[in-house]
PDB file of C-alpha atoms in Angstrom:
ATOM      1  CA  MET D   5      87.740 105.817 117.575  1.00  0.00           C
ATOM      2  CA  THR D   6      86.877 102.234 118.594  1.00  0.00           C
ATOM      3  CA  THR D   7      88.802  99.011 118.317  1.00  0.00           C
ATOM      4  CA  PRO D   8      87.820  96.487 115.604  1.00  0.00           C
ATOM      5  CA  THR D   9      84.624  94.549 116.331  1.00  0.00           C
ATOM      6  CA  ALA D  10      85.243  91.492 118.509  1.00  0.00           C
ATOM      7  CA  ARG D  11      83.838  88.293 116.992  1.00  0.00           C
ATOM      8  CA  SER D  12      81.857  85.580 118.695  1.00  0.00           C
ATOM      9  CA  GLY D  13      82.595  81.888 118.289  1.00  0.00           C
ATOM     10  CA  THR D  14      80.417  81.826 115.172  1.00  0.00           C
ATOM     11  CA  GLY D  15      81.855  85.013 113.659  1.00  0.00           C
ATOM     12  CA  GLN D  16      79.103  87.431 114.632  1.00  0.00           C
ATOM     13  CA  PRO D  17      79.739  90.604 116.655  1.00  0.00           C
ATOM     14  CA  ALA D  18      80.238  89.521 120.261  1.00  0.00           C
ATOM     15  CA  GLU D  19      78.003  90.738 123.061  1.00  0.00           C
ATOM     16  CA  LEU D  20      79.557  88.802 125.961  1.00  0.00           C
ATOM     17  CA  PHE D  21      83.170  89.099 127.086  1.00  0.00           C
ATOM     18  CA  PHE D  22      85.506  87.674 129.678  1.00  0.00           C
ATOM     19  CA  GLU D  23      84.330  90.246 132.251  1.00  0.00           C
ATOM     20  CA  ASP D  24      80.733  88.979 131.902  1.00  0.00           C
ATOM     21  CA  LEU D  25      81.556  85.358 132.748  1.00  0.00           C
ATOM     22  CA  VAL D  26      81.799  85.681 136.502  1.00  0.00           C
ATOM     23  CA  PRO D  27      82.002  82.721 138.934  1.00  0.00           C
ATOM     24  CA  GLY D  28      78.537  81.574 139.971  1.00  0.00           C
ATOM     25  CA  LEU D  29      76.942  82.363 136.612  1.00  0.00           C
ATOM     26  CA  THR D  30      74.753  79.590 135.143  1.00  0.00           C
ATOM     27  CA  VAL D  31      73.922  79.613 131.442  1.00  0.00           C
ATOM     28  CA  ASP D  32      70.941  77.584 130.213  1.00  0.00           C
ATOM     29  CA  LEU D  33      71.863  75.872 126.940  1.00  0.00           C
ATOM     30  CA  GLY D  34      68.391  74.600 126.162  1.00  0.00           C
ATOM     31  CA  VAL D  35      66.988  71.101 125.666  1.00  0.00           C
ATOM     32  CA  VAL D  36      68.101  68.637 122.994  1.00  0.00           C
ATOM     33  CA  THR D  37      66.216  65.551 121.822  1.00  0.00           C
ATOM     34  CA  VAL D  38      68.257  62.515 120.810  1.00  0.00           C
ATOM     35  CA  ASP D  39      67.563  61.531 117.203  1.00  0.00           C
ATOM     36  CA  GLY D  40      67.803  57.733 116.862  1.00  0.00           C
ATOM     37  CA  ASP D  41      68.927  57.680 113.218  1.00  0.00           C
ATOM     38  CA  GLU D  42      71.588  60.295 113.826  1.00  0.00           C
ATOM     39  CA  MET D  43      72.744  58.485 116.963  1.00  0.00           C
ATOM     40  CA  VAL D  44      73.297  55.207 115.071  1.00  0.00           C
ATOM     41  CA  ALA D  45      74.841  56.921 112.045  1.00  0.00           C
ATOM     42  CA  PHE D  46      77.374  58.627 114.290  1.00  0.00           C
ATOM     43  CA  ALA D  47      78.241  55.317 115.949  1.00  0.00           C
ATOM     44  CA  ARG D  48      78.660  53.519 112.623  1.00  0.00           C
ATOM     45  CA  ARG D  49      81.024  56.260 111.475  1.00  0.00           C
ATOM     46  CA  PHE D  50      83.040  56.872 114.640  1.00  0.00           C
ATOM     47  CA  ASP D  51      82.285  54.298 117.366  1.00  0.00           C
ATOM     48  CA  PRO D  52      80.900  51.055 115.834  1.00  0.00           C
ATOM     49  CA  GLN D  53      80.684  48.970 118.979  1.00  0.00           C
ATOM     50  CA  TRP D  54      77.841  46.452 118.946  1.00  0.00           C
ATOM     51  CA  TYR D  55      75.770  48.076 121.712  1.00  0.00           C
ATOM     52  CA  HIS D  56      75.761  51.294 119.632  1.00  0.00           C
ATOM     53  CA  VAL D  57      74.967  49.799 116.203  1.00  0.00           C
ATOM     54  CA  ASP D  58      73.422  46.296 116.512  1.00  0.00           C
ATOM     55  CA  PRO D  59      69.864  46.488 117.868  1.00  0.00           C
ATOM     56  CA  ASP D  60      69.505  42.706 118.235  1.00  0.00           C
ATOM     57  CA  LEU D  61      72.660  42.181 120.267  1.00  0.00           C
ATOM     58  CA  ALA D  62      72.002  45.327 122.272  1.00  0.00           C
ATOM     59  CA  GLY D  63      68.419  44.185 122.989  1.00  0.00           C
ATOM     60  CA  GLU D  64      69.636  40.863 124.395  1.00  0.00           C
ATOM     61  CA  SER D  65      72.221  42.523 126.633  1.00  0.00           C
ATOM     62  CA  ARG D  66      71.983  44.207 130.004  1.00  0.00           C
ATOM     63  CA  HIS D  67      71.546  47.495 128.095  1.00  0.00           C
ATOM     64  CA  GLY D  68      68.123  46.416 126.863  1.00  0.00           C
ATOM     65  CA  GLY D  69      68.595  48.190 123.528  1.00  0.00           C
ATOM     66  CA  LEU D  70      70.893  50.530 121.665  1.00  0.00           C
ATOM     67  CA  ILE D  71      72.662  53.197 123.666  1.00  0.00           C
ATOM     68  CA  ALA D  72      74.399  56.282 122.315  1.00  0.00           C
ATOM     69  CA  SER D  73      78.126  56.557 121.967  1.00  0.00           C
ATOM     70  CA  GLY D  74      79.413  58.776 124.712  1.00  0.00           C
ATOM     71  CA  PHE D  75      81.142  60.881 122.084  1.00  0.00           C
ATOM     72  CA  TYR D  76      77.840  61.428 120.332  1.00  0.00           C
ATOM     73  CA  THR D  77      76.400  62.654 123.612  1.00  0.00           C
ATOM     74  CA  VAL D  78      79.267  65.074 124.189  1.00  0.00           C
ATOM     75  CA  SER D  79      78.814  66.270 120.598  1.00  0.00           C
ATOM     76  CA  LEU D  80      75.231  67.189 121.469  1.00  0.00           C
ATOM     77  CA  PHE D  81      76.573  69.107 124.450  1.00  0.00           C
ATOM     78  CA  MET D  82      79.089  70.926 122.257  1.00  0.00           C
ATOM     79  CA  ARG D  83      76.432  71.976 119.749  1.00  0.00           C
ATOM     80  CA  ALA D  84      74.232  73.391 122.515  1.00  0.00           C
ATOM     81  CA  TYR D  85      77.247  75.196 124.002  1.00  0.00           C
ATOM     82  CA  VAL D  86      78.012  76.823 120.636  1.00  0.00           C
ATOM     83  CA  ASP D  87      74.397  77.713 119.828  1.00  0.00           C
ATOM     84  CA  HIS D  88      73.556  79.300 123.168  1.00  0.00           C
ATOM     85  CA  LEU D  89      76.836  80.719 124.499  1.00  0.00           C
ATOM     86  CA  LEU D  90      79.764  80.747 122.084  1.00  0.00           C
ATOM     87  CA  SER D  91      77.579  82.299 119.367  1.00  0.00           C
ATOM     88  CA  ARG D  92      77.233  85.347 121.645  1.00  0.00           C
ATOM     89  CA  ALA D  93      80.585  85.422 123.412  1.00  0.00           C
ATOM     90  CA  ALA D  94      84.014  86.621 122.292  1.00  0.00           C
ATOM     91  CA  ALA D  95      85.298  83.058 122.427  1.00  0.00           C
ATOM     92  CA  ASP D  96      88.756  81.960 121.440  1.00  0.00           C
ATOM     93  CA  ALA D  97      90.141  78.410 121.560  1.00  0.00           C
ATOM     94  CA  SER D  98      90.062  76.117 124.593  1.00  0.00           C
ATOM     95  CA  PRO D  99      93.209  74.974 126.407  1.00  0.00           C
ATOM     96  CA  GLY D 100      91.549  71.659 127.300  1.00  0.00           C
ATOM     97  CA  LEU D 101      89.333  69.792 129.710  1.00  0.00           C
ATOM     98  CA  GLU D 102      89.924  68.179 133.081  1.00  0.00           C
ATOM     99  CA  GLU D 103      86.976  65.798 133.318  1.00  0.00           C
ATOM    100  CA  LEU D 104      84.522  64.023 131.042  1.00  0.00           C
ATOM    101  CA  ARG D 105      82.131  61.530 132.599  1.00  0.00           C
ATOM    102  CA  TRP D 106      79.240  59.524 131.163  1.00  0.00           C
ATOM    103  CA  LEU D 107      77.008  58.925 134.155  1.00  0.00           C
ATOM    104  CA  ALA D 108      74.068  57.057 132.572  1.00  0.00           C
ATOM    105  CA  PRO D 109      73.149  55.553 129.181  1.00  0.00           C
ATOM    106  CA  VAL D 110      71.536  57.848 126.603  1.00  0.00           C
ATOM    107  CA  ARG D 111      68.916  56.446 124.253  1.00  0.00           C
ATOM    108  CA  ALA D 112      66.968  57.541 121.212  1.00  0.00           C
ATOM    109  CA  GLY D 113      64.164  59.916 122.121  1.00  0.00           C
ATOM    110  CA  ASP D 114      65.748  61.125 125.363  1.00  0.00           C
ATOM    111  CA  ARG D 115      65.300  64.812 126.111  1.00  0.00           C
ATOM    112  CA  LEU D 116      68.390  66.286 127.703  1.00  0.00           C
ATOM    113  CA  ALA D 117      68.590  69.643 129.486  1.00  0.00           C
ATOM    114  CA  VAL D 118      71.995  71.259 129.014  1.00  0.00           C
ATOM    115  CA  ARG D 119      73.718  73.954 131.066  1.00  0.00           C
ATOM    116  CA  VAL D 120      77.127  75.342 131.980  1.00  0.00           C
ATOM    117  CA  ASP D 121      78.224  76.856 135.272  1.00  0.00           C
ATOM    118  CA  VAL D 122      81.118  79.287 135.568  1.00  0.00           C
ATOM    119  CA  MET D 123      83.416  78.013 138.305  1.00  0.00           C
ATOM    120  CA  GLY D 124      86.309  80.468 137.997  1.00  0.00           C
ATOM    121  CA  ALA D 125      87.823  83.192 135.849  1.00  0.00           C
ATOM    122  CA  ARG D 126      91.242  84.815 135.665  1.00  0.00           C
ATOM    123  CA  PRO D 127      93.375  86.622 133.090  1.00  0.00           C
ATOM    124  CA  SER D 128      95.227  84.197 130.859  1.00  0.00           C
ATOM    125  CA  THR D 129      98.937  83.752 131.556  1.00  0.00           C
ATOM    126  CA  ALA D 130      99.478  82.297 128.070  1.00  0.00           C
ATOM    127  CA  ARG D 131      97.517  84.642 125.810  1.00  0.00           C
ATOM    128  CA  ALA D 132      97.580  88.406 126.219  1.00  0.00           C
ATOM    129  CA  GLY D 133      94.157  90.050 125.991  1.00  0.00           C
ATOM    130  CA  LEU D 134      92.304  86.848 126.931  1.00  0.00           C
ATOM    131  CA  GLY D 135      90.843  85.466 130.111  1.00  0.00           C
ATOM    132  CA  THR D 136      90.648  81.818 131.129  1.00  0.00           C
ATOM    133  CA  VAL D 137      87.196  80.699 132.299  1.00  0.00           C
ATOM    134  CA  SER D 138      86.702  77.394 134.129  1.00  0.00           C
ATOM    135  CA  LEU D 139      83.336  75.799 133.343  1.00  0.00           C
ATOM    136  CA  THR D 140      81.312  72.768 134.346  1.00  0.00           C
ATOM    137  CA  GLY D 141      78.881  71.397 131.786  1.00  0.00           C
ATOM    138  CA  THR D 142      76.027  69.020 132.585  1.00  0.00           C
ATOM    139  CA  MET D 143      73.293  67.170 130.727  1.00  0.00           C
ATOM    140  CA  LEU D 144      70.241  65.879 132.581  1.00  0.00           C
ATOM    141  CA  ARG D 145      67.561  63.558 131.262  1.00  0.00           C
ATOM    142  CA  LEU D 146      64.094  65.062 131.619  1.00  0.00           C
ATOM    143  CA  GLY D 147      60.997  63.134 132.611  1.00  0.00           C
ATOM    144  CA  PRO D 148      57.546  63.425 131.044  1.00  0.00           C
ATOM    145  CA  ASP D 149      56.846  66.396 133.286  1.00  0.00           C
ATOM    146  CA  ASP D 150      60.055  68.140 132.122  1.00  0.00           C
ATOM    147  CA  ARG D 151      61.661  67.685 135.508  1.00  0.00           C
ATOM    148  CA  PRO D 152      65.237  66.403 135.663  1.00  0.00           C
ATOM    149  CA  GLU D 153      65.398  62.673 136.321  1.00  0.00           C
ATOM    150  CA  GLN D 154      69.056  61.769 136.000  1.00  0.00           C
ATOM    151  CA  GLU D 155      72.387  63.367 135.176  1.00  0.00           C
ATOM    152  CA  VAL D 156      73.856  61.636 132.123  1.00  0.00           C
ATOM    153  CA  LEU D 157      76.983  63.702 131.393  1.00  0.00           C
ATOM    154  CA  ARG D 158      79.357  65.973 133.282  1.00  0.00           C
ATOM    155  CA  THR D 159      82.445  67.730 131.994  1.00  0.00           C
ATOM    156  CA  ARG D 160      84.882  70.247 133.426  1.00  0.00           C
ATOM    157  CA  PHE D 161      86.869  72.321 130.963  1.00  0.00           C
ATOM    158  CA  ARG D 162      88.404  75.735 130.328  1.00  0.00           C
ATOM    159  CA  GLY D 163      87.750  78.294 127.632  1.00  0.00           C
ATOM    160  CA  TRP D 164      89.540  81.429 126.475  1.00  0.00           C
ATOM    161  CA  PHE D 165      87.446  84.579 126.092  1.00  0.00           C
ATOM    162  CA  ALA D 166      88.549  88.006 124.910  1.00  0.00           C
ATOM    163  CA  ALA D 167      88.458  90.949 127.268  1.00  0.00           C
ATOM    164  CA  ARG D 168      85.993  93.704 126.455  1.00  0.00           C
ATOM    165  CA  PRO D 169      87.525  96.206 124.007  1.00  0.00           C
ATOM    166  CA  THR D 170      88.109  99.692 125.349  1.00  0.00           C
ATOM    167  CA  GLU D 171      87.421 102.804 123.341  1.00  0.00           C
ATOM    168  CA  ALA D 172      90.461 104.858 122.542  1.00  0.00           C
ATOM    169  CA  GLU D 173      90.416 108.367 123.994  1.00  0.00           C
ATOM    170  CA  PRO D 174      89.681 111.003 121.335  1.00  0.00           C
ATOM    171  CA  ALA D 175      92.777 112.749 120.127  1.00  0.00           C
ATOM    172  CA  GLY D 176      93.183 116.361 121.260  1.00  0.00           C
ATOM    173  CA  PRO D 177      93.595 119.303 118.891  1.00  0.00           C
ATOM    174  CA  ALA D 178      96.783 119.248 116.930  1.00  0.00           C
ATOM    175  CA  ASP D 179      99.545 121.513 118.138  1.00  0.00           C
ATOM    176  CA  PRO D 180      99.716 124.720 116.065  1.00  0.00           C
ATOM    177  CA  PRO D 181     102.703 124.979 113.756  1.00  0.00           C
ATOM    178  CA  GLU D 182     105.645 126.746 115.264  1.00  0.00           C
ATOM    179  CA  ALA D 183     105.725 130.448 114.370  1.00  0.00           C
ATOM    180  CA  ASP D 184     108.732 131.894 112.622  1.00  0.00           C
ATOM    181  CA  LEU D 185     110.467 133.335 115.606  1.00  0.00           C
ATOM    182  CA  PRO D 186     113.190 135.999 115.182  1.00  0.00           C
ATOM    183  CA  ASP D 187     116.709 134.871 115.790  1.00  0.00           C
ATOM    184  CA  ASP D 188     118.668 136.216 118.698  1.00  0.00           C
ATOM    185  CA  GLY D 189     120.086 138.956 116.505  1.00  0.00           C
ATOM    186  CA  PRO D 190     119.228 140.705 113.253  1.00  0.00           C
ATOM    187  CA  THR D 191     120.211 139.057 110.037  1.00  0.00           C
ATOM    188  CA  GLY D 192     120.419 140.016 106.389  1.00  0.00           C
ATOM    189  CA  ALA D 193     119.302 143.474 105.483  1.00  0.00           C
ATOM    190  CA  ASP D 194     118.246 144.235 109.066  1.00  0.00           C
ATOM    191  CA  GLN D 195     121.796 143.829 110.273  1.00  0.00           C
ATOM    192  CA  PRO D 196     123.531 147.174 110.732  1.00  0.00           C
ATOM    193  CA  ALA D 197     126.364 147.876 108.361  1.00  0.00           C
ATOM    194  CA  SER D 198     129.810 147.391 109.800  1.00  0.00           C
ATOM    195  CA  GLU D 199     133.142 148.615 108.693  1.00  0.00           C
ATOM    196  CA  PRO D 200     134.738 146.222 106.284  1.00  0.00           C
ATOM    197  CA  ALA D 201     137.531 144.267 107.812  1.00  0.00           C
ATOM    198  CA  GLU D 202     140.933 145.156 106.556  1.00  0.00           C
ATOM    199  CA  THR D 203     142.430 142.397 104.533  1.00  0.00           C
ATOM    200  CA  LYS D 204     146.018 141.988 103.566  1.00  0.00           C
ATOM    201  CA  PRO D 205     146.995 140.176 100.432  1.00  0.00           C
ATOM    202  CA  ALA D 206     148.553 136.852 101.143  1.00  0.00           C
ATOM    203  CA  LYS D 207     152.207 136.602 100.331  1.00  0.00           C
ATOM    204  CA  THR D 208     152.725 133.847  97.838  1.00  0.00           C
ATOM    205  CA  LYS D 209     155.710 132.430  96.108  1.00  0.00           C
ATOM    206  CA  PRO D 210     155.596 131.392  92.494  1.00  0.00           C
ATOM    207  CA  ALA D 211     155.041 127.669  92.373  1.00  0.00           C
ATOM    208  CA  GLU D 212     157.941 125.687  91.193  1.00  0.00           C
ATOM    209  CA  THR D 213     156.898 123.475  88.338  1.00  0.00           C
ATOM    210  CA  THR D 214     158.578 120.361  87.176  1.00  0.00           C
ATOM    211  CA  PRO D 215     157.951 119.273  83.647  1.00  0.00           C
ATOM    212  CA  ALA D 216     156.335 115.884  83.294  1.00  0.00           C
ATOM    213  CA  GLY D 217     158.780 113.073  83.183  1.00  0.00           C
ATOM    214  CA  THR D 218     161.535 114.961  85.100  1.00  0.00           C
ATOM    215  CA  LYS D 219     162.639 114.719  88.622  1.00  0.00           C
ATOM    216  CA  PRO D 220     162.499 117.623  91.003  1.00  0.00           C
ATOM    217  CA  GLY D 221     165.512 119.832  90.431  1.00  0.00           C
ATOM    218  CA  GLN D 222     166.089 118.479  86.917  1.00  0.00           C
ATOM    219  CA  THR D 223     165.671 120.868  84.008  1.00  0.00           C
ATOM    220  CA  THR D 224     164.807 120.223  80.407  1.00  0.00           C
ATOM    221  CA  PRO D 225     166.659 122.217  77.786  1.00  0.00           C
ATOM    222  CA  ALA D 226     164.488 124.354  75.572  1.00  0.00           C
ATOM    223  CA  GLY D 227     163.382 122.736  72.341  1.00  0.00           C
ATOM    224  CA  THR D 228     163.545 119.278  73.715  1.00  0.00           C
ATOM    225  CA  THR D 229     160.721 116.988  74.721  1.00  0.00           C
ATOM    226  CA  PRO D 230     160.789 115.388  78.124  1.00  0.00           C
ATOM    227  CA  THR D 231     161.335 111.705  78.043  1.00  0.00           C
ATOM    228  CA  GLU D 232     158.215 109.754  79.090  1.00  0.00           C
ATOM    229  CA  THR D 233     158.791 107.538  82.052  1.00  0.00           C
ATOM    230  CA  GLY D 234     156.665 104.998  83.828  1.00  0.00           C
ATOM    231  CA  SER D 235     155.156 105.356  87.247  1.00  0.00           C
ATOM    232  CA  ASP D 236     157.534 105.242  90.169  1.00  0.00           C
ATOM    233  CA  GLY D 237     155.177 102.879  92.005  1.00  0.00           C
ATOM    234  CA  PRO D 238     152.608 100.208  91.354  1.00  0.00           C
ATOM    235  CA  GLU D 239     149.290 101.217  89.831  1.00  0.00           C
ATOM    236  CA  PRO D 240     146.463 101.698  92.388  1.00  0.00           C
ATOM    237  CA  PRO D 241     143.937  98.865  92.557  1.00  0.00           C
ATOM    238  CA  ASP D 242     140.696  99.147  90.593  1.00  0.00           C
TER     239      ASP D 242
END
């Protein structure tokens, strides 16, 4: 008998577990291309600063054009992390991050290589059955030759991952029902007959009766009816 199927971060059966995420492991999360329309739409919705949404002002500034909101960039990282790792791993929630740095501007059309490195792993002290994995995530801008040119984002964070389920040992054969064992001595018909014990009739005295409504020792003449009297004490509670 096996334990219930462990789920990945996207709800599919998991294939990676806490034990697989060992320090020194690097996971390639692919390459993402920054979509200009999406970049500006995100900024208008969540971070409408002028150098994210106004191309004229941004073009006249030291930025030389629109740059992505840093939170849009980290959202791209998160999507790559889910698609390429959490979708396969028995991921739980995250207890938080320690560092998030935007190291260079990100622009429309940039191609960013994404990866995570496992820095440490230990059983969780807060959640039984989980392990805490310390990770460093990076995004690097690629040049025309697909070689990294510049690191644009770095983050250090922790994630909870479930330990690999263990198969329960198969149950052994059931114990046979207890046989009807003979008692220490014969019973019933098997018991040898014994002489009947002598019994003596108990000596009894005729019970003295007191007619209702009379006191002990008081007699009621024949042909008369005892006088009804009330109870000598209070009635018992209901």
